[in-house]
């Protein structure tokens, strides 16, 4: 199937993959073990400014006032990349919740019902 156009999401995705390949080959040939794990890049610039501000407020990130969207997205993405995640635990929890047809919101509402 030939597409007449490519959406912005896929265009950005393709460009980021190309840039990663260039960086890997230019750094050290891409043979080091640290390059074996391909970490997906999340483009937080696609989010709305209010969403970025809510993220900043939730995690209590210290920034100077009056940041524009690009600066705010950079600050948030820097923080997002540095959050430690236990992948096995997260995946196991996700699979458990999907199999039991639940969400985190269900847990909160069940807890409030028990208090009544």
CSV table of C-alpha atoms in Angstrom, one decimal:
chain,number,residue,atom,x,y,z
A,1,UNK,CA,0.0,0.0,0.0
A,2,UNK,CA,1.4,3.4,-1.0
A,3,UNK,CA,0.6,6.3,1.3
A,4,UNK,CA,0.3,9.8,-0.2
A,5,UNK,CA,1.3,11.4,3.1
A,6,UNK,CA,2.7,10.4,6.5
A,7,UNK,CA,1.3,11.7,9.7
A,8,UNK,CA,3.4,13.8,12.1
A,9,UNK,CA,3.6,11.0,14.7
A,10,UNK,CA,5.1,8.5,12.3
A,11,UNK,CA,7.3,11.1,10.6
A,12,UNK,CA,8.8,12.0,14.0
A,13,UNK,CA,9.2,8.3,15.0
A,14,UNK,CA,11.1,7.5,11.8
A,15,UNK,CA,13.3,10.6,12.3
A,16,UNK,CA,14.1,9.7,15.9
A,17,UNK,CA,15.0,6.1,14.9
A,18,UNK,CA,17.3,7.4,12.2
A,19,UNK,CA,19.0,9.8,14.6
A,20,UNK,CA,19.5,7.0,17.2
A,21,UNK,CA,21.1,4.9,14.5
A,22,UNK,CA,23.5,7.7,13.5
A,23,UNK,CA,24.4,8.3,17.2
A,24,UNK,CA,25.0,4.6,17.8
A,25,UNK,CA,27.3,4.2,14.8
A,26,UNK,CA,29.2,7.5,15.4
A,27,UNK,CA,29.8,6.9,19.1
A,28,UNK,CA,31.7,3.7,19.2
A,29,UNK,CA,30.3,1.5,16.4
A,30,UNK,CA,27.3,0.4,18.5
A,31,UNK,CA,29.1,-2.7,19.8
A,32,UNK,CA,29.0,-1.8,23.5
A,33,UNK,CA,26.6,-3.6,25.8
A,34,UNK,CA,24.9,-0.4,26.8
A,35,UNK,CA,23.6,0.1,23.2
A,36,UNK,CA,22.0,-3.3,23.2
A,37,UNK,CA,18.9,-2.2,25.1
A,38,UNK,CA,16.8,0.1,22.9
A,39,UNK,CA,15.0,2.5,25.1
A,40,UNK,CA,12.0,4.2,23.4
A,41,UNK,CA,12.1,8.0,23.4
A,42,UNK,CA,8.9,9.7,24.5
A,43,UNK,CA,8.2,13.0,22.8
A,44,UNK,CA,6.6,15.1,25.7
A,45,UNK,CA,6.6,18.2,23.4
A,46,UNK,CA,3.4,16.7,21.9
A,47,UNK,CA,1.6,17.2,25.3
A,48,UNK,CA,-0.4,20.3,26.0
A,49,UNK,CA,1.2,23.0,28.2
A,50,UNK,CA,-1.4,22.4,31.0
A,51,UNK,CA,-0.5,18.7,31.1
A,52,UNK,CA,3.2,19.5,31.4
A,53,UNK,CA,2.4,22.0,34.2
A,54,UNK,CA,0.3,19.3,36.0
A,55,UNK,CA,3.2,16.9,35.7
A,56,UNK,CA,5.6,19.5,37.1
A,57,UNK,CA,3.3,20.2,40.0
A,58,UNK,CA,2.7,16.5,40.7
A,59,UNK,CA,6.4,15.8,41.0
A,60,UNK,CA,7.2,19.1,42.6
A,61,UNK,CA,9.8,20.0,40.0
A,62,UNK,CA,11.7,23.2,40.7
A,63,UNK,CA,11.8,25.5,37.7
A,64,UNK,CA,12.0,29.2,37.2
A,65,UNK,CA,8.6,30.9,36.6
A,66,UNK,CA,7.5,31.7,33.1
A,67,UNK,CA,8.9,28.8,31.1
A,68,UNK,CA,7.7,28.4,27.6
A,69,UNK,CA,6.4,25.1,26.3
A,70,UNK,CA,9.8,23.9,24.9
A,71,UNK,CA,11.6,24.6,28.1
A,72,UNK,CA,8.9,23.0,30.2
A,73,UNK,CA,8.9,19.9,27.9
A,74,UNK,CA,12.7,19.6,28.2
A,75,UNK,CA,12.5,19.9,32.0
A,76,UNK,CA,9.7,17.3,32.2
A,77,UNK,CA,11.4,14.9,29.8
A,78,UNK,CA,14.7,15.1,31.7
A,79,UNK,CA,12.8,14.2,34.9
A,80,UNK,CA,10.8,11.5,33.1
A,81,UNK,CA,13.9,9.8,31.7
A,82,UNK,CA,15.4,9.6,35.2
A,83,UNK,CA,12.5,7.9,37.0
A,84,UNK,CA,13.6,4.4,38.0
A,85,UNK,CA,11.2,1.7,36.9
A,86,UNK,CA,11.2,-1.9,37.9
A,87,UNK,CA,10.0,-3.4,34.6
A,88,UNK,CA,9.2,-6.9,35.8
A,89,UNK,CA,7.1,-5.6,38.6
A,90,UNK,CA,5.3,-3.0,36.5
A,91,UNK,CA,4.6,-5.6,33.7
A,92,UNK,CA,3.4,-8.2,36.2
A,93,UNK,CA,1.1,-5.6,37.9
A,94,UNK,CA,-0.2,-4.4,34.5
A,95,UNK,CA,-1.0,-8.0,33.4
A,96,UNK,CA,-2.7,-8.7,36.7
A,97,UNK,CA,-4.9,-5.7,36.3
A,98,UNK,CA,-5.8,-6.5,32.7
A,99,UNK,CA,-6.6,-10.1,33.5
A,100,UNK,CA,-8.9,-9.0,36.4
A,101,UNK,CA,-10.4,-6.3,34.3
A,102,UNK,CA,-9.5,-3.6,36.9
A,103,UNK,CA,-7.8,-0.2,36.9
A,104,UNK,CA,-6.1,1.9,39.6
A,105,UNK,CA,-9.3,3.9,39.8
A,106,UNK,CA,-11.3,0.8,40.7
A,107,UNK,CA,-9.0,0.3,43.7
A,108,UNK,CA,-9.5,3.8,44.9
A,109,UNK,CA,-13.3,3.6,44.7
A,110,UNK,CA,-13.3,0.2,46.4
A,111,UNK,CA,-11.3,1.6,49.3
A,112,UNK,CA,-13.7,4.5,49.7
A,113,UNK,CA,-16.7,2.1,49.6
A,114,UNK,CA,-15.2,0.1,52.5
A,115,UNK,CA,-15.0,3.2,54.6
A,116,UNK,CA,-18.8,3.8,54.3
